[in-house]
Coordinates of N, CA and C in Angstrom, one line a residue:
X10 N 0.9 -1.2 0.0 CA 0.0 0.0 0.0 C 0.9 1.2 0.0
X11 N 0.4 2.2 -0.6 CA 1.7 3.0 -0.9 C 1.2 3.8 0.5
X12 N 2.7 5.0 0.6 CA 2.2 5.7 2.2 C 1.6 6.9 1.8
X13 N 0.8 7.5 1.6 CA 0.2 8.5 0.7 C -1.6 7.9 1.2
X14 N -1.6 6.5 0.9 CA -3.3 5.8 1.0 C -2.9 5.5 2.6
X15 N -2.0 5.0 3.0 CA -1.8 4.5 4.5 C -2.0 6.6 5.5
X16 N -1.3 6.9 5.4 CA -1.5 8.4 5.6 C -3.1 8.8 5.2
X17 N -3.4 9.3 4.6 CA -5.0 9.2 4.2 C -5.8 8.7 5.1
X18 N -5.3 7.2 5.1 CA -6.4 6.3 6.3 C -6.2 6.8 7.5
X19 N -5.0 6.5 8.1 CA -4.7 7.3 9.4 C -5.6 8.5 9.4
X20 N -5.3 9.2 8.5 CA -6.1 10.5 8.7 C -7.6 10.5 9.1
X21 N -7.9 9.5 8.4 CA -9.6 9.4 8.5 C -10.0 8.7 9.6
X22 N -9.1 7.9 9.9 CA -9.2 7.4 11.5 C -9.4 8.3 12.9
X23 N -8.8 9.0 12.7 CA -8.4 10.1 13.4 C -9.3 11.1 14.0
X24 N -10.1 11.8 12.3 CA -11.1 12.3 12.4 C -12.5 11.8 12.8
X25 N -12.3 10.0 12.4 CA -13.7 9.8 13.0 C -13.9 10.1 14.5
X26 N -12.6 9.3 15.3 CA -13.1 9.4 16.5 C -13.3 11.1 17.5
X27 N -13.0 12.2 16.7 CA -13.7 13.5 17.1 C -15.3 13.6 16.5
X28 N -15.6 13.0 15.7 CA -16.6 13.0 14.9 C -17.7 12.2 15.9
X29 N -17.4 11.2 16.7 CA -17.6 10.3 17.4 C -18.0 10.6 18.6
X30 N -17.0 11.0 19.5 CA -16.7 10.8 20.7 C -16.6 12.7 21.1
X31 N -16.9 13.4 20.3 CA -16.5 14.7 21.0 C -17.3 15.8 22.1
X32 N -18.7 14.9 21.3 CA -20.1 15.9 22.6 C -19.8 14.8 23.7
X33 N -19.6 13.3 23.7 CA -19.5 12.8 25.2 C -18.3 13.4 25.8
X34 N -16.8 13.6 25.0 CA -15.9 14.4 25.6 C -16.0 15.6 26.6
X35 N -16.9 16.2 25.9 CA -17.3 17.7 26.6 C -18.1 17.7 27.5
X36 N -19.1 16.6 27.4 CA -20.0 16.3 29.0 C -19.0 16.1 30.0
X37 N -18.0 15.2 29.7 CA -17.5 14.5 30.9 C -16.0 15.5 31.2
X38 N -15.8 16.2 30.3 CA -14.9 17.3 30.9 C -15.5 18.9 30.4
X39 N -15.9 19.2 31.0 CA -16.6 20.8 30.5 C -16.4 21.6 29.9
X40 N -14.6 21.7 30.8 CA -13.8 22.6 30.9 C -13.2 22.8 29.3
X41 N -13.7 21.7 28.2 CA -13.2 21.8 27.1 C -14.3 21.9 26.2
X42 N -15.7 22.4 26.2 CA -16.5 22.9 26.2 C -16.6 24.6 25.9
X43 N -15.6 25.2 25.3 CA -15.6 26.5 24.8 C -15.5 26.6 23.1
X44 N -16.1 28.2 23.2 CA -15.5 28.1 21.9 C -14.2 28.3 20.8
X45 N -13.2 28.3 21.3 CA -11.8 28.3 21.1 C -11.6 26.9 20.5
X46 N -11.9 25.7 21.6 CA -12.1 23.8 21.4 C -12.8 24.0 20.2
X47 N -14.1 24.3 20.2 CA -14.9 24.0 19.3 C -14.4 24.5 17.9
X48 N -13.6 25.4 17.9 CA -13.2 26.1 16.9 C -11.8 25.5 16.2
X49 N -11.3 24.8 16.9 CA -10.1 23.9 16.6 C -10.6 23.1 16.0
X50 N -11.2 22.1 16.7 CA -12.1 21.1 16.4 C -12.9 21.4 15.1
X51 N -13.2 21.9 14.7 CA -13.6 22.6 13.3 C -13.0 22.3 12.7
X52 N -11.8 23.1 12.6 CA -11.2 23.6 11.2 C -10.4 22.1 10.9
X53 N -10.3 21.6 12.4 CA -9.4 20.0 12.1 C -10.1 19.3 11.2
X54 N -11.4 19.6 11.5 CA -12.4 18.5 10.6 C -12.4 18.7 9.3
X55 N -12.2 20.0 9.0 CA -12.0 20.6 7.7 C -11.1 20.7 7.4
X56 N -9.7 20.3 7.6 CA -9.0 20.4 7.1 C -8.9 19.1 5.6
X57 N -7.9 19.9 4.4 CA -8.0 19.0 3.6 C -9.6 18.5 2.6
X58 N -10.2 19.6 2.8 CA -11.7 19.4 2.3 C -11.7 20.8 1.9
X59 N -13.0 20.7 0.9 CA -13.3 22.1 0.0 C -13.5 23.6 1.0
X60 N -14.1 23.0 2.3 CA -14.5 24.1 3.3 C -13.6 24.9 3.5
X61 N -12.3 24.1 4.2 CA -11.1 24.8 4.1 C -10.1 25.4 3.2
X62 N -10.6 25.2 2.1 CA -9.9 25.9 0.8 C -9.2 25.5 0.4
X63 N -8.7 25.8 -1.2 CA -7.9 25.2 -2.0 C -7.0 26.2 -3.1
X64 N -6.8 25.1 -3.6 CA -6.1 26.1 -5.1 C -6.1 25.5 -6.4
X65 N -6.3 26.1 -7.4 CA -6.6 25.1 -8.5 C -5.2 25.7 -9.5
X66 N -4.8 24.8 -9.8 CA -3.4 24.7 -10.2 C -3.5 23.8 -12.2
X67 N -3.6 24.3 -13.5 CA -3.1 23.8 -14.6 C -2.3 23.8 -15.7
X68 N -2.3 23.3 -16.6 CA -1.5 23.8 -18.1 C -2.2 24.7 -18.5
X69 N -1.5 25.9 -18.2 CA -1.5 27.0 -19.5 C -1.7 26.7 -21.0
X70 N -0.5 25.6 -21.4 CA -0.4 25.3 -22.7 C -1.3 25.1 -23.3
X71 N -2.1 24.1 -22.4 CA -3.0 22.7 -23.4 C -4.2 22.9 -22.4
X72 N -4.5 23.1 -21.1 CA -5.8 23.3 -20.9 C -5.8 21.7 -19.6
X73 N -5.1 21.1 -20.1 CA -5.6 20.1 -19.4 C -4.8 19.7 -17.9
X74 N -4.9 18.5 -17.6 CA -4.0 18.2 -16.1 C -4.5 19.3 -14.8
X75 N -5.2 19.5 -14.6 CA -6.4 20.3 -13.6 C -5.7 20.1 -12.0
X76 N -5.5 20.0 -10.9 CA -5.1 19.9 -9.6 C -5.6 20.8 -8.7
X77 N -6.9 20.0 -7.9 CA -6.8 20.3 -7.2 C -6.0 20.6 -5.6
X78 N -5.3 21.8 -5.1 CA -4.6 21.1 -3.7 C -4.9 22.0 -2.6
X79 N -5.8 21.4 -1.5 CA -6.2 21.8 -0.4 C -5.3 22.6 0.5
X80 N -5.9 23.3 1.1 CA -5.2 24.4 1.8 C -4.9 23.4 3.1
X81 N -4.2 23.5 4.1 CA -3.9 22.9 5.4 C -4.8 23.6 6.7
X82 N -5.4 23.3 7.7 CA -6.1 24.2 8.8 C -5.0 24.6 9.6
X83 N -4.1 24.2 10.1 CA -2.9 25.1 10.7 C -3.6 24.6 12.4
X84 N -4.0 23.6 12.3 CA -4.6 23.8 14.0 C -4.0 22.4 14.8
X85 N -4.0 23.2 16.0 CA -3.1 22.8 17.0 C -3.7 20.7 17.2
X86 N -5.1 20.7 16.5 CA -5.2 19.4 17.0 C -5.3 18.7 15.9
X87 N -4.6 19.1 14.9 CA -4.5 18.1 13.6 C -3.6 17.3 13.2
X88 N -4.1 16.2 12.9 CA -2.6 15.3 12.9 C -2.1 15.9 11.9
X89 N -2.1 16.2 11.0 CA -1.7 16.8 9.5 C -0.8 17.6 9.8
X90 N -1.5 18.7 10.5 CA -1.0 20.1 10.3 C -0.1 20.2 11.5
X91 N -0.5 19.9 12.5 CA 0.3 19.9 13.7 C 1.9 18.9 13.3
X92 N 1.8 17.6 12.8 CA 3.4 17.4 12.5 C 4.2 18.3 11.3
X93 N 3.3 19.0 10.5 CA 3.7 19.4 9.6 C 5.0 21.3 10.5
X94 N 4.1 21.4 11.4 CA 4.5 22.7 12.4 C 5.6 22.2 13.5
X95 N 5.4 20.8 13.7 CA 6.3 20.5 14.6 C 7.9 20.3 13.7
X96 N 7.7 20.2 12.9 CA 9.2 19.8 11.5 C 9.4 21.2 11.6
X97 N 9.0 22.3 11.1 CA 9.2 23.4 11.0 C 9.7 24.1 12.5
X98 N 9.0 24.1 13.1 CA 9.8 24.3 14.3 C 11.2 24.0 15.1
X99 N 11.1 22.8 14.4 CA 12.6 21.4 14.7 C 13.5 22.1 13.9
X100 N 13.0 22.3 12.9 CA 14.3 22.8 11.7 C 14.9 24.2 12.2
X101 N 14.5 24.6 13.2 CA 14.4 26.3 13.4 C 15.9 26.0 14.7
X102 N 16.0 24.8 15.3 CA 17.0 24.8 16.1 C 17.5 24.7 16.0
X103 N 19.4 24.8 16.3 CA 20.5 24.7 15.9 C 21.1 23.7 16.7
X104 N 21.3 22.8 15.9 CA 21.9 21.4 17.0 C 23.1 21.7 17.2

């Protein structure tokens, strides 16, 4: 399986169990029951989807080969985005 489709799945794994599990989350701890949470929790779900935006990328030449490529949500509780900010941060120190 290439890592591209294994990544993907992970991904979708991920998101179900917020999809799932996140109103009983918030009964049983409150305190994460704001709208900041809720607003992470969002954009995570969106990330990688039309909601969150994109860019449409083709041949000038010939018209064709079309690409779509999704914008990233940049939020703290995505698996995506958050390793993508933790590399970038890593790279920032000087060993």
């Amino acid at each position: 399986m290439k890592l591209a489709v294994r990544f993907k799945q992970k991904l979708l794994n991920y998101k179900s169990v917020f999809y799932a599990y996140w109103a009983l989350f918030t009964k049983v701890y409150p305190r994460y029951d704001t709208d900041y949470y809720l607003a992470e929790i969002e954009k995570m779900l969106n990330c990688g989807s039309d909601e969150g935006g994109f860019a449409l990328f083709g041949c000038y030449h010939c018209g064709k080969g079309h690409h779509k490529i999704f914008f990233s949500c940049k939020s703290e509780v995505c698996y995506k985005s958050a390793n993508q900010l933790t590399t970038v941060w890593a790279g920032e120190w000087d060993f």
